[in-house]
Tab-separated table of C-alpha atoms in Angstrom:
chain	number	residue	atom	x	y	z
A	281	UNK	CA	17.832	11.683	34.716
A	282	UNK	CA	15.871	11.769	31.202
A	283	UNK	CA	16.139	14.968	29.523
A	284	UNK	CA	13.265	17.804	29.728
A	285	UNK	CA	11.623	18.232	26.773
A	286	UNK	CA	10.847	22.238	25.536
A	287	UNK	CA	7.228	23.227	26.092
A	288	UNK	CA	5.361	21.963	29.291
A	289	UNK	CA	5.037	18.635	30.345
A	290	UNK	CA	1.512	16.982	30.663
A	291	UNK	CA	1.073	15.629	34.610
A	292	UNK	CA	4.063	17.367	36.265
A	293	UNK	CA	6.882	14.122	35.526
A	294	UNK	CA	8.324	12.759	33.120
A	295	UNK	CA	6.606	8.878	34.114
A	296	UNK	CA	2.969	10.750	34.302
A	297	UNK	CA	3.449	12.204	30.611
A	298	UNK	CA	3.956	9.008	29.464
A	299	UNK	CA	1.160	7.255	30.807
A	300	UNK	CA	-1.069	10.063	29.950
A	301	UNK	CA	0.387	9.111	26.179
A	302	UNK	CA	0.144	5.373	26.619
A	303	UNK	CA	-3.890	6.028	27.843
A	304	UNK	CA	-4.603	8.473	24.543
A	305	UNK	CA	-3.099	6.553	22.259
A	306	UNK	CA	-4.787	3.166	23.506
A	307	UNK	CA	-7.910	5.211	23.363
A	308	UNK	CA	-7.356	6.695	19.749
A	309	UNK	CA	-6.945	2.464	18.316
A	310	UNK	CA	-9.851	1.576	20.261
A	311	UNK	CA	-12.545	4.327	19.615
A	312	UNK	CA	-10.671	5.281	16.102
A	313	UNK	CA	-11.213	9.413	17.456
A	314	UNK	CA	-11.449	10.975	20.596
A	315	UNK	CA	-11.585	14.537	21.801
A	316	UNK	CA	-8.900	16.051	23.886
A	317	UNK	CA	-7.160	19.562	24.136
A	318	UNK	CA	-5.367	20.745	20.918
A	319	UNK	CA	-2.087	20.455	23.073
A	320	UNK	CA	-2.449	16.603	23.829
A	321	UNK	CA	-3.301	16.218	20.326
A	322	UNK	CA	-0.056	17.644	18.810
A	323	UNK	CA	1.862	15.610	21.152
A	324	UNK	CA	-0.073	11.995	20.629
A	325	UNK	CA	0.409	12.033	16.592
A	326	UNK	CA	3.990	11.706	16.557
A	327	UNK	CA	3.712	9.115	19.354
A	328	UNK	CA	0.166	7.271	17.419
A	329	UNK	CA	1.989	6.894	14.147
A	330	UNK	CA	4.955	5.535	15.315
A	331	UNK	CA	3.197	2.892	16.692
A	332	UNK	CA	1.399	2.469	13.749
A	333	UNK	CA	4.318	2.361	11.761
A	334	UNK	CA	5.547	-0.538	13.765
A	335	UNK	CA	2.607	-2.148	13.293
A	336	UNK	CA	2.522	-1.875	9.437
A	337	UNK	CA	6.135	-3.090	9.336
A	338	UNK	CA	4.863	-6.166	10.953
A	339	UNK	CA	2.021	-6.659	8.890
A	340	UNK	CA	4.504	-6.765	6.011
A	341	UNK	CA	6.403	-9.409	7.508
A	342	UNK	CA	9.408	-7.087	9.345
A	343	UNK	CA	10.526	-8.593	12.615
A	344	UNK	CA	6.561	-9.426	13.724
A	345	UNK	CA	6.915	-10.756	17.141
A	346	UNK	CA	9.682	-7.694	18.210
A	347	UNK	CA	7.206	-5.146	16.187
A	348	UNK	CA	4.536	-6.328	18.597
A	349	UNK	CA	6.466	-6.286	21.881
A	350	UNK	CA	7.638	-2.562	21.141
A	351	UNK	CA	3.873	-1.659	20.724
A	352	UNK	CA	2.941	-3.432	23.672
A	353	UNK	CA	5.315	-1.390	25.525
A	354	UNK	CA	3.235	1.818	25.137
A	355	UNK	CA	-0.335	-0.160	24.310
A	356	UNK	CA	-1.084	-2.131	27.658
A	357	UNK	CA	-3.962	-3.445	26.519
A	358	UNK	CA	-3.535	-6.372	24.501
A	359	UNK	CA	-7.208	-6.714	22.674
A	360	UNK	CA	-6.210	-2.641	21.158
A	361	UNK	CA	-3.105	-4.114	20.095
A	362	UNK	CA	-4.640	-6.656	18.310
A	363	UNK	CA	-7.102	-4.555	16.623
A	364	UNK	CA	-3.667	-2.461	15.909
A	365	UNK	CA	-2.386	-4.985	14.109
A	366	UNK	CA	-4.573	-6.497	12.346
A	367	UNK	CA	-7.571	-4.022	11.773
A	368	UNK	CA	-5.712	-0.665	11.352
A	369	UNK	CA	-2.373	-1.733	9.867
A	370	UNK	CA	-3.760	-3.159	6.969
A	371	UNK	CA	-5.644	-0.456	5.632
A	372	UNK	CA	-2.455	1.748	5.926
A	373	UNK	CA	-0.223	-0.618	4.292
A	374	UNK	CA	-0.009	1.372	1.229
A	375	UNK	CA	-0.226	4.917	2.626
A	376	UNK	CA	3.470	6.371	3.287
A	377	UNK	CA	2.221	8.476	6.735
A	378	UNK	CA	-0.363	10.587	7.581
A	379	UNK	CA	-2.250	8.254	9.406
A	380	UNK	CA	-3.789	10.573	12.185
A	381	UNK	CA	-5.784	13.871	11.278
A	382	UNK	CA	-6.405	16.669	13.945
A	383	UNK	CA	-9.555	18.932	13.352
A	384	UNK	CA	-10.197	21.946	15.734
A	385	UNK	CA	-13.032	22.484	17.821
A	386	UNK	CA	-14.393	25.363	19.339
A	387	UNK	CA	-13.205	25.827	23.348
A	388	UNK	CA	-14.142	23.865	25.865
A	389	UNK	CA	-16.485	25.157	28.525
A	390	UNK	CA	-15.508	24.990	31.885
A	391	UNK	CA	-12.114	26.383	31.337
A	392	UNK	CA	-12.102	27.305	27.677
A	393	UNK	CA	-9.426	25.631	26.919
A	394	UNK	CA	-8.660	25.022	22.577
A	395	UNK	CA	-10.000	21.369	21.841
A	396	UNK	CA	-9.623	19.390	19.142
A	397	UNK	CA	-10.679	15.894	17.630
A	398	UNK	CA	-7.447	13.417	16.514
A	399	UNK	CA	-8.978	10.805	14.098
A	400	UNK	CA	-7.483	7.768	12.010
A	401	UNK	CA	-7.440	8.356	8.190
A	402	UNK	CA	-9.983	6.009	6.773
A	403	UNK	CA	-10.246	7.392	3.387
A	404	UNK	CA	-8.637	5.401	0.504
A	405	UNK	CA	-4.840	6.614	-0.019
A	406	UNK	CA	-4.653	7.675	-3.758
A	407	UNK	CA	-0.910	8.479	-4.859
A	408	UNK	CA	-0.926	11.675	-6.604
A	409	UNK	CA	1.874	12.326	-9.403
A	410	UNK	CA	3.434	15.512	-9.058
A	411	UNK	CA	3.068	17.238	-12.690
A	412	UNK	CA	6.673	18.767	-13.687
A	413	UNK	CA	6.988	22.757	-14.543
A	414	UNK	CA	6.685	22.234	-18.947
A	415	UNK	CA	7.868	26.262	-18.712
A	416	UNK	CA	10.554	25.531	-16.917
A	417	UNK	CA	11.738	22.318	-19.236
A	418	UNK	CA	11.013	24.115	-22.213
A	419	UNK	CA	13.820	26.968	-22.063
A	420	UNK	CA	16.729	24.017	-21.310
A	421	UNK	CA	15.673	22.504	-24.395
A	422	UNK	CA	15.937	25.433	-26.525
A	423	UNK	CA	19.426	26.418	-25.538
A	424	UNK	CA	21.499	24.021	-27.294
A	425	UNK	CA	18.779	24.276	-30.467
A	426	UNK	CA	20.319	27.856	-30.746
A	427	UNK	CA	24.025	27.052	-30.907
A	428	UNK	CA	24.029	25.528	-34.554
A	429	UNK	CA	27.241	26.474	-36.955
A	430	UNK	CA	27.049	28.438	-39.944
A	431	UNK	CA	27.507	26.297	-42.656
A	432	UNK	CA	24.313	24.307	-41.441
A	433	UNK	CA	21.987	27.242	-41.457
A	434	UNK	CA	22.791	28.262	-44.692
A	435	UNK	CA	21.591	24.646	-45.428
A	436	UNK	CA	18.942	24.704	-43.834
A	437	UNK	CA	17.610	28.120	-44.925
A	438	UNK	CA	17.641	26.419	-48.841
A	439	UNK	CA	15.564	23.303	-47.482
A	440	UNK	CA	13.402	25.800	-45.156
A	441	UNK	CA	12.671	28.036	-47.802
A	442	UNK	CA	11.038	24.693	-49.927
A	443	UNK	CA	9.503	23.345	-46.916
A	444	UNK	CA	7.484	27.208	-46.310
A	445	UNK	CA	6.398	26.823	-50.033
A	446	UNK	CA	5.107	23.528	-49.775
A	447	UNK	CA	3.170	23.924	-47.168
A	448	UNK	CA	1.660	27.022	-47.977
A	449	UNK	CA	0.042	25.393	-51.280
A	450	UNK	CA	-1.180	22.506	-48.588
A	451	UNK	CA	-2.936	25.134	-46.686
A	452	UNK	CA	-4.271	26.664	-49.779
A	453	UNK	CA	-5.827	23.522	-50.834
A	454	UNK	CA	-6.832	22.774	-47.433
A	455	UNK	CA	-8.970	26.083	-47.556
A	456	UNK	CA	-10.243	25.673	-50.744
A	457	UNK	CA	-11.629	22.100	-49.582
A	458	UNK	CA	-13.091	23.086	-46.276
A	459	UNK	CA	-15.012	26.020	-48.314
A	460	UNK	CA	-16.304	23.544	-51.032
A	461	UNK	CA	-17.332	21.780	-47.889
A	462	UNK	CA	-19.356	24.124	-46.372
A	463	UNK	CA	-20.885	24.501	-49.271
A	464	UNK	CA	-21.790	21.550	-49.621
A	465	UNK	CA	-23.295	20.997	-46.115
A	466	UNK	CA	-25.427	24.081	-47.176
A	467	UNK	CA	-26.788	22.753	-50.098
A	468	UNK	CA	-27.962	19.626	-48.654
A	469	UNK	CA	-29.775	21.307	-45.281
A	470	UNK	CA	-31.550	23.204	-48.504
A	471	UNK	CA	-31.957	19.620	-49.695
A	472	UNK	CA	-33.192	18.629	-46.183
A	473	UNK	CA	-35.611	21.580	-45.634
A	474	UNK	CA	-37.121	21.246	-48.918
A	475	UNK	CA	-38.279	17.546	-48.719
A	476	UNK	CA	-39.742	18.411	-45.140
């Protein structure tokens, strides 16, 4: 006797769920979306990208004939399974998952029941790198900078204290240039304006 899953079960039995899987998901590689209740949606992804899974592993050379014969288990109709394999695995090879996207729809309206649209992905698959915290790396870094012994920052205070001093006369003269510059600029718009 198989095991109930929680929630209910789509057709009354156990056999009638999975045939009502089998037809979506045969329907979703043909058409590439279809329209169904936001319940049958939720359960066909799972269901859709294992299948497509298997079919990607094939496409990369994993086992291709058992691959195909595990798909064609759930995907009776071999001309979808074809497409499968060699339409729609391909331009997931590189994408990890996400292969299926569910959008919501407004209710239907004989019975108003929530309905939704479960599509392929088509867009390009872009990796994205994950940028690290630079706030949170900073403060480990400083830690061990503030253990130094005391001999060494009596050192260092003598070699600091000629370090400040040169460069404060390199930002003097730094000053003192960038004002002669402007100056300068000045005088020759005057320059400019004057031959005009």
């Amino acid at each position: 006797m198989p095991t109930p899953k929680k929630g209910t079960r789509f057709g009354g039995g156990a056999a009638h769920q999975r045939l009502i899987l089998s037809n979506l998901a045969t329907q979703l590689f043909e058409h590439g979306r279809i329209t169904t209740t936001e319940a049958k949606a939720r359960l066909l992804r799972p269901h859709a990208e294992k299948l497509i899974t298997k079919a990607k592993k094939a496409h990369l050379g994993e086992n291709p004939l058992h691959n195909r014969r595990e798909v064609l288990k759930t995907v009776r109709d071999k001309g979808v399974v074809h497409v499968l394999f060699t339409e729609i695995a391909p331009t997931f090879a590189e994408r990890p998952g996400g292969y299926t996207r569910i959008t919501k729809i407004g209710p239907r309206k004989g019975d108003n029941a929530p309905m939704a649209v479960i599509e392929l992905v088509t867009e390009a698959y872009t990796p994205t790198v994950r940028a690290t915290k630079p706030a949170a790396a900073a403060p480990a870094q400083e830690a061990p900078a503030e253990e130094p012994a005391a001999e060494e920052t009596e050192v260092s205070a003598e070699s600091t204290d000629d370090a400040a001093a040169a460069e404060s006369t390199e930002a003097e003269e730094s000053t003192e240039d960038a004002a002669a510059e402007e100056q300068g600029d000045d005088t020759t718009d005057e320059k400019a304006d004057e031959k005009a």
